[in-house]
């Protein structure tokens, strides 16, 4: 049986990462009865963006959506229409059987497991909640020092309590942050149940939940609080600035990834120089790369290779190589290989 998930506003659409935009049917007062009550059953959640209970439900709906991957996601943009179906508070979850506009109100627990059981009973399905893999490192008293105090890692730690509503609201966003930076070997996104490990919470001055602290490579005192916004982009901006990374909210490298300012200025000279002058500028690029450390030194080697190939193959080398990399990026490749190609493409773009 095909199950549809209907939500009141587009905001919650972001939770259902497993459903493509092509599967979205936007419901309005005009088409609601054309879409609902036909040949498919529908579970409809009526919610308000400002509702705290709705926010707490969001991660459970994420689990539910992951288990019904073949379901259509339906988005409802109108609020006034909800009252027609007995909605007086939020969230209200209604089940519309196949061929009926008479809903049955869901009265069970607001967990993915309970909702799935309800859908299975009402819809005749037999779907179990899929385990949702997490990229957040779960800390304990035994692992805290080993992970957080590792001088080779930049670590963001969320101190949370299981009963905390704000923590529950943050959970799906924090998971997206961890997913965005999962390919960065020296960046760790972690959390600790501070209610369970009270000694660690007290040690690091945690008095409210959630508390977020950043433990950079050079300072493991735990004095660096994260007090920015709680949106995905807020966290991404913070981590990029603190860790020297260049990721976007989807985990893709940005157009600035791999570029080195001191080398970019030399590349400008290299491009505008005559053939004879290019050799002298190339030597200066090599000298500058020798001064670099860490990831910048690795990127510097790509600059040197690009400059050398430009000398040997001519001015069109960078443009042709960029086109080749773009074709490769259109293929099905793993994240590591995609990162490699994007870094090269970004650096080659300075030569094009």
CSV table of C-alpha atoms in Angstrom, one decimal:
chain,number,residue,atom,x,y,z
A,1,UNK,CA,0.0,0.0,0.0
A,2,UNK,CA,1.2,3.5,-0.8
A,3,UNK,CA,1.2,5.9,2.2
A,4,UNK,CA,1.3,9.7,1.8
A,5,UNK,CA,2.6,12.0,4.5
A,6,UNK,CA,0.8,15.4,4.6
A,7,UNK,CA,2.2,18.3,6.5
A,8,UNK,CA,0.8,21.8,7.0
A,9,UNK,CA,3.8,23.9,5.9
A,10,UNK,CA,6.8,23.5,3.7
A,11,UNK,CA,9.2,24.0,6.7
A,12,UNK,CA,9.1,20.4,7.7
A,13,UNK,CA,9.9,19.2,4.2
A,14,UNK,CA,13.6,19.4,5.1
A,15,UNK,CA,13.2,16.6,7.5
A,16,UNK,CA,12.4,14.1,4.8
A,17,UNK,CA,15.8,13.9,3.1
A,18,UNK,CA,15.0,10.5,1.7
A,19,UNK,CA,12.2,11.9,-0.5
A,20,UNK,CA,12.9,13.7,-3.7
A,21,UNK,CA,11.3,17.0,-4.7
A,22,UNK,CA,9.6,15.2,-7.6
A,23,UNK,CA,7.5,13.3,-5.0
A,24,UNK,CA,6.0,16.4,-3.4
A,25,UNK,CA,2.4,17.3,-4.0
A,26,UNK,CA,1.4,20.7,-2.6
A,27,UNK,CA,-2.0,20.6,-1.0
A,28,UNK,CA,-4.3,23.7,-0.9
A,29,UNK,CA,-7.9,24.2,0.0
A,30,UNK,CA,-8.7,23.8,-3.7
A,31,UNK,CA,-7.1,20.4,-4.3
A,32,UNK,CA,-7.1,18.8,-0.8
A,33,UNK,CA,-10.2,16.7,-1.5
A,34,UNK,CA,-8.8,15.8,-5.0
A,35,UNK,CA,-5.7,14.3,-3.5
A,36,UNK,CA,-6.8,12.9,-0.1
A,37,UNK,CA,-9.5,10.3,0.3
A,38,UNK,CA,-8.8,8.7,-3.1
A,39,UNK,CA,-6.9,5.5,-3.9
A,40,UNK,CA,-4.3,5.9,-1.1
A,41,UNK,CA,-4.4,6.3,2.6
A,42,UNK,CA,-2.8,9.3,4.1
A,43,UNK,CA,-1.3,10.3,7.5
A,44,UNK,CA,-1.6,14.0,7.9
A,45,UNK,CA,0.2,16.0,10.5
A,46,UNK,CA,-1.3,19.5,11.1
A,47,UNK,CA,1.3,21.7,12.8
A,48,UNK,CA,2.5,25.2,13.4
A,49,UNK,CA,6.1,26.3,12.9
A,50,UNK,CA,6.2,28.0,16.3
A,51,UNK,CA,4.8,25.0,18.2
A,52,UNK,CA,7.4,23.4,20.6
A,53,UNK,CA,5.7,20.0,20.6
A,54,UNK,CA,5.8,20.0,16.8
A,55,UNK,CA,9.5,20.6,16.9
A,56,UNK,CA,10.0,17.8,19.4
A,57,UNK,CA,8.1,15.5,17.0
A,58,UNK,CA,10.3,16.4,14.0
A,59,UNK,CA,13.1,13.9,14.6
A,60,UNK,CA,10.6,11.1,15.1
A,61,UNK,CA,9.0,12.0,11.8
A,62,UNK,CA,12.4,11.9,10.3
A,63,UNK,CA,12.8,8.3,11.4
A,64,UNK,CA,9.3,7.5,10.2
A,65,UNK,CA,10.0,9.0,6.7
A,66,UNK,CA,13.2,7.0,6.4
A,67,UNK,CA,11.2,3.8,6.9
A,68,UNK,CA,8.6,4.7,4.3
A,69,UNK,CA,11.0,5.7,1.6
A,70,UNK,CA,8.5,5.0,-1.2
A,71,UNK,CA,5.9,7.2,0.3
A,72,UNK,CA,4.8,10.4,-1.3
A,73,UNK,CA,5.4,13.5,0.8
A,74,UNK,CA,2.5,15.9,0.7
A,75,UNK,CA,2.8,19.5,1.9
A,76,UNK,CA,-0.1,21.7,3.0
A,77,UNK,CA,0.4,25.4,3.0
A,78,UNK,CA,-3.0,26.6,4.4
A,79,UNK,CA,-3.9,26.8,8.1
A,80,UNK,CA,-7.5,27.8,8.1
A,81,UNK,CA,-8.6,24.7,6.1
A,82,UNK,CA,-7.3,22.5,9.0
A,83,UNK,CA,-10.2,23.4,11.3
A,84,UNK,CA,-12.6,21.6,8.9
A,85,UNK,CA,-11.0,18.3,10.0
A,86,UNK,CA,-11.2,18.9,13.7
A,87,UNK,CA,-7.8,20.5,14.2
A,88,UNK,CA,-7.8,22.8,17.2
A,89,UNK,CA,-4.3,22.4,18.5
A,90,UNK,CA,-0.8,21.4,17.3
A,91,UNK,CA,0.4,18.9,16.4
A,92,UNK,CA,-2.7,17.0,15.4
A,93,UNK,CA,-2.2,13.8,13.5
A,94,UNK,CA,-5.0,12.5,11.4
A,95,UNK,CA,-5.4,9.2,9.5
A,96,UNK,CA,-7.4,9.4,6.3
A,97,UNK,CA,-8.3,5.9,5.1
A,98,UNK,CA,-8.3,5.0,1.4
A,99,UNK,CA,-11.5,6.5,-0.2
A,100,UNK,CA,-12.5,8.5,2.8
A,101,UNK,CA,-12.4,12.1,4.0
A,102,UNK,CA,-13.4,11.1,7.5
A,103,UNK,CA,-10.2,11.1,9.5
A,104,UNK,CA,-9.3,9.1,12.5
A,105,UNK,CA,-7.3,11.0,15.1
A,106,UNK,CA,-4.0,9.5,16.2
A,107,UNK,CA,-3.9,9.4,20.0
A,108,UNK,CA,-0.7,7.4,20.6
A,109,UNK,CA,2.8,8.2,21.7
A,110,UNK,CA,4.8,10.7,19.6
A,111,UNK,CA,7.5,8.3,18.7
A,112,UNK,CA,8.5,6.9,15.3
A,113,UNK,CA,7.9,3.3,16.6
A,114,UNK,CA,4.4,4.1,17.8
A,115,UNK,CA,3.5,6.0,14.7
A,116,UNK,CA,4.8,3.2,12.5
A,117,UNK,CA,2.7,0.7,14.5
A,118,UNK,CA,-0.4,2.8,14.0
A,119,UNK,CA,0.2,3.1,10.2
A,120,UNK,CA,0.8,-0.6,9.9
A,121,UNK,CA,-2.4,-1.4,11.8
A,122,UNK,CA,-4.5,1.1,9.9
A,123,UNK,CA,-2.9,0.7,6.4
A,124,UNK,CA,-2.2,-3.0,6.4
A,125,UNK,CA,1.5,-2.5,6.0
A,126,UNK,CA,4.3,-4.2,7.8
A,127,UNK,CA,7.1,-1.7,7.9
A,128,UNK,CA,9.6,-1.5,10.8
A,129,UNK,CA,11.5,1.6,11.7
A,130,UNK,CA,14.8,1.6,9.9
A,131,UNK,CA,17.8,2.3,12.0
A,132,UNK,CA,19.0,5.8,11.2
A,133,UNK,CA,22.8,5.9,11.1
A,134,UNK,CA,24.3,8.8,13.0
A,135,UNK,CA,27.4,10.8,12.2
A,136,UNK,CA,27.3,12.4,15.7
A,137,UNK,CA,30.0,10.8,18.0
A,138,UNK,CA,28.3,9.8,21.2
A,139,UNK,CA,30.5,10.4,24.2
A,140,UNK,CA,30.7,8.7,27.5
A,141,UNK,CA,32.8,9.2,30.6
A,142,UNK,CA,35.2,6.6,29.2
A,143,UNK,CA,35.6,8.1,25.8
A,144,UNK,CA,35.4,11.8,26.5
A,145,UNK,CA,39.0,12.6,27.1
A,146,UNK,CA,40.2,10.4,24.2
A,147,UNK,CA,38.0,12.1,21.7
A,148,UNK,CA,37.6,15.6,22.9
A,149,UNK,CA,41.1,16.3,24.3
A,150,UNK,CA,42.8,14.8,21.2
A,151,UNK,CA,45.2,17.6,20.1
A,152,UNK,CA,44.8,16.6,16.5
A,153,UNK,CA,41.1,17.1,16.4
A,154,UNK,CA,38.7,20.1,16.4
A,155,UNK,CA,35.7,19.0,18.5
A,156,UNK,CA,32.3,20.5,18.9
A,157,UNK,CA,30.4,19.0,21.9
A,158,UNK,CA,26.7,19.3,22.7
A,159,UNK,CA,26.0,18.8,26.4
A,160,UNK,CA,22.3,17.7,26.4
A,161,UNK,CA,19.6,16.1,28.5
A,162,UNK,CA,17.2,13.5,27.1
A,163,UNK,CA,14.2,15.3,28.6
A,164,UNK,CA,15.2,18.7,27.2
A,165,UNK,CA,12.8,20.1,24.6
A,166,UNK,CA,15.3,22.5,23.1
A,167,UNK,CA,17.8,19.5,22.8
A,168,UNK,CA,15.2,17.5,21.0
A,169,UNK,CA,14.5,20.4,18.6
A,170,UNK,CA,18.3,20.7,17.9
A,171,UNK,CA,18.8,17.0,17.3
A,172,UNK,CA,17.9,16.8,13.6
A,173,UNK,CA,19.9,19.9,12.8
A,174,UNK,CA,22.9,18.7,14.8
A,175,UNK,CA,22.8,15.5,12.9
A,176,UNK,CA,22.9,17.4,9.6
A,177,UNK,CA,25.9,19.3,10.9
A,178,UNK,CA,27.7,16.1,11.7
A,179,UNK,CA,26.8,14.7,8.3
A,180,UNK,CA,28.1,17.8,6.5
A,181,UNK,CA,31.5,17.5,8.1
A,182,UNK,CA,31.8,13.7,8.2
A,183,UNK,CA,34.5,13.7,5.5
A,184,UNK,CA,36.7,16.1,7.5
A,185,UNK,CA,39.0,13.7,9.4
A,186,UNK,CA,40.1,16.2,12.0
A,187,UNK,CA,36.7,17.7,12.7
A,188,UNK,CA,34.4,15.9,15.2
A,189,UNK,CA,30.8,16.7,16.0
A,190,UNK,CA,29.9,15.0,19.3
A,191,UNK,CA,27.4,15.0,22.1
A,192,UNK,CA,27.3,13.9,25.7
A,193,UNK,CA,24.3,13.0,27.9
A,194,UNK,CA,25.1,15.6,30.6
A,195,UNK,CA,22.2,14.4,32.7
A,196,UNK,CA,23.8,10.9,32.9
A,197,UNK,CA,27.4,12.1,33.1
A,198,UNK,CA,26.9,14.9,35.6
A,199,UNK,CA,30.5,15.0,36.7
A,200,UNK,CA,31.7,15.9,33.2
A,201,UNK,CA,29.0,18.5,32.9
A,202,UNK,CA,30.0,20.1,36.2
A,203,UNK,CA,33.7,20.0,35.2
A,204,UNK,CA,33.0,22.0,32.1
A,205,UNK,CA,30.6,24.5,33.7
A,206,UNK,CA,27.4,23.2,32.1
A,207,UNK,CA,24.4,24.7,33.9
A,208,UNK,CA,21.7,24.6,31.1
A,209,UNK,CA,20.8,22.5,28.1
A,210,UNK,CA,21.8,22.3,25.5
A,211,UNK,CA,25.2,23.8,26.0
A,212,UNK,CA,27.6,23.7,23.1
A,213,UNK,CA,31.4,24.0,23.6
A,214,UNK,CA,34.2,24.0,21.0
A,215,UNK,CA,37.5,22.3,21.8
A,216,UNK,CA,40.0,23.4,19.1
A,217,UNK,CA,43.3,21.7,18.5
A,218,UNK,CA,45.3,24.4,20.3
A,219,UNK,CA,43.1,24.8,23.4
A,220,UNK,CA,41.3,22.0,25.2
A,221,UNK,CA,40.3,24.0,28.3
A,222,UNK,CA,36.6,24.0,27.2
A,223,UNK,CA,36.3,27.7,27.6
A,224,UNK,CA,35.0,28.4,24.0
A,225,UNK,CA,31.2,28.4,24.1
A,226,UNK,CA,29.2,28.2,20.9
A,227,UNK,CA,26.6,30.9,21.3
A,228,UNK,CA,25.5,31.4,17.7
A,229,UNK,CA,22.3,30.6,15.9
A,230,UNK,CA,20.8,27.1,15.9
A,231,UNK,CA,20.2,26.8,12.1
A,232,UNK,CA,22.4,24.5,10.0
A,233,UNK,CA,24.0,27.4,8.2
A,234,UNK,CA,25.0,29.0,11.5
A,235,UNK,CA,26.8,25.9,12.6
A,236,UNK,CA,28.4,25.4,9.2
A,237,UNK,CA,29.7,29.0,9.2
A,238,UNK,CA,31.1,28.6,12.7
A,239,UNK,CA,32.9,25.4,11.9
A,240,UNK,CA,34.3,26.6,8.6
A,241,UNK,CA,35.7,29.7,10.4
A,242,UNK,CA,37.1,27.9,13.4
A,243,UNK,CA,38.5,24.8,11.6
A,244,UNK,CA,39.6,26.3,8.3
A,245,UNK,CA,37.2,24.0,6.4
A,246,UNK,CA,35.1,25.0,3.3
A,247,UNK,CA,31.9,22.9,3.4
A,248,UNK,CA,28.3,23.9,2.7
A,249,UNK,CA,25.2,22.5,4.6
A,250,UNK,CA,25.1,19.5,2.3
A,251,UNK,CA,28.7,18.6,3.0
A,252,UNK,CA,29.9,19.7,-0.5
A,253,UNK,CA,33.1,21.6,-0.8
A,254,UNK,CA,32.6,25.3,-1.6
A,255,UNK,CA,34.2,27.1,-4.5
A,256,UNK,CA,36.9,28.4,-2.1
A,257,UNK,CA,38.0,25.0,-0.9
A,258,UNK,CA,41.7,24.4,-1.6
A,259,UNK,CA,42.5,27.9,-2.7
A,260,UNK,CA,45.5,29.7,-1.0
A,261,UNK,CA,45.4,33.5,-1.0
A,262,UNK,CA,49.2,33.9,-1.3
A,263,UNK,CA,49.3,31.5,-4.3
A,264,UNK,CA,46.3,33.1,-6.0
A,265,UNK,CA,48.1,36.4,-6.2
A,266,UNK,CA,51.1,34.7,-7.8
A,267,UNK,CA,48.8,32.9,-10.3
A,268,UNK,CA,47.5,36.2,-11.4
A,269,UNK,CA,51.0,37.3,-12.2
A,270,UNK,CA,51.7,34.0,-13.9
A,271,UNK,CA,48.6,34.3,-16.2
A,272,UNK,CA,49.5,37.8,-17.3
A,273,UNK,CA,53.2,37.2,-17.8
A,274,UNK,CA,55.0,36.5,-21.1
A,275,UNK,CA,56.2,33.0,-21.8
A,276,UNK,CA,59.7,33.9,-20.6
A,277,UNK,CA,58.4,35.7,-17.5
A,278,UNK,CA,56.2,32.7,-16.6
A,279,UNK,CA,59.2,30.6,-15.7
A,280,UNK,CA,60.3,33.1,-13.2
A,281,UNK,CA,56.9,33.4,-11.6
A,282,UNK,CA,56.7,29.6,-11.6
A,283,UNK,CA,59.9,29.5,-9.5
A,284,UNK,CA,58.3,31.9,-7.0
A,285,UNK,CA,55.2,29.7,-6.8
A,286,UNK,CA,57.4,26.8,-5.9
A,287,UNK,CA,59.2,28.9,-3.2
A,288,UNK,CA,55.9,30.0,-1.7
A,289,UNK,CA,54.6,26.4,-1.5
A,290,UNK,CA,57.8,25.4,0.4
A,291,UNK,CA,56.7,27.8,3.2
A,292,UNK,CA,53.2,26.3,3.6
A,293,UNK,CA,52.1,23.8,6.2
A,294,UNK,CA,49.3,21.4,6.8
A,295,UNK,CA,46.5,21.2,4.2
A,296,UNK,CA,47.8,24.4,2.5
A,297,UNK,CA,51.0,22.6,1.7
A,298,UNK,CA,49.0,19.8,0.1
A,299,UNK,CA,46.9,22.3,-1.9
A,300,UNK,CA,50.2,24.0,-2.9
A,301,UNK,CA,51.4,20.9,-4.7
A,302,UNK,CA,48.3,21.1,-6.9
A,303,UNK,CA,49.1,24.7,-7.7
A,304,UNK,CA,52.6,23.7,-8.7
A,305,UNK,CA,51.4,20.9,-10.9
A,306,UNK,CA,48.8,23.1,-12.6
A,307,UNK,CA,51.4,25.8,-13.3
A,308,UNK,CA,53.9,23.3,-14.7
A,309,UNK,CA,51.2,21.8,-16.9
A,310,UNK,CA,50.2,25.2,-18.1
A,311,UNK,CA,53.8,25.9,-19.1
A,312,UNK,CA,54.1,22.6,-21.0
A,313,UNK,CA,50.6,22.4,-22.6
A,314,UNK,CA,49.6,26.0,-23.0
A,315,UNK,CA,47.0,28.5,-21.7
A,316,UNK,CA,44.1,26.2,-22.6
A,317,UNK,CA,45.3,23.5,-20.2
A,318,UNK,CA,43.3,24.7,-17.2
A,319,UNK,CA,40.1,25.2,-19.1
A,320,UNK,CA,40.3,21.7,-20.7
A,321,UNK,CA,41.1,20.1,-17.4
A,322,UNK,CA,38.2,21.8,-15.6
A,323,UNK,CA,35.8,20.5,-18.3
A,324,UNK,CA,37.2,17.0,-17.8
A,325,UNK,CA,36.8,17.2,-14.0
A,326,UNK,CA,33.2,18.5,-14.4
A,327,UNK,CA,32.4,15.4,-16.5
A,328,UNK,CA,33.8,13.2,-13.9
A,329,UNK,CA,31.8,14.9,-11.2
A,330,UNK,CA,28.6,14.1,-13.0
A,331,UNK,CA,29.3,10.4,-12.6
A,332,UNK,CA,28.5,8.3,-9.6
A,333,UNK,CA,31.6,8.7,-7.4
A,334,UNK,CA,32.3,8.5,-3.7
A,335,UNK,CA,32.6,11.6,-1.5
A,336,UNK,CA,36.4,11.3,-1.2
A,337,UNK,CA,36.8,11.3,-5.0
A,338,UNK,CA,34.4,14.1,-5.4
A,339,UNK,CA,36.3,16.2,-2.9
A,340,UNK,CA,39.5,15.5,-4.7
A,341,UNK,CA,38.1,16.6,-8.1
A,342,UNK,CA,36.4,19.7,-6.6
A,343,UNK,CA,39.7,20.8,-4.9
A,344,UNK,CA,41.6,20.5,-8.2
A,345,UNK,CA,38.8,22.2,-10.1
A,346,UNK,CA,38.8,25.2,-7.7
A,347,UNK,CA,42.6,25.6,-8.0
A,348,UNK,CA,42.6,25.2,-11.7
A,349,UNK,CA,39.9,27.9,-11.9
A,350,UNK,CA,42.5,30.4,-10.7
A,351,UNK,CA,44.5,29.6,-13.8
A,352,UNK,CA,41.6,29.7,-16.3
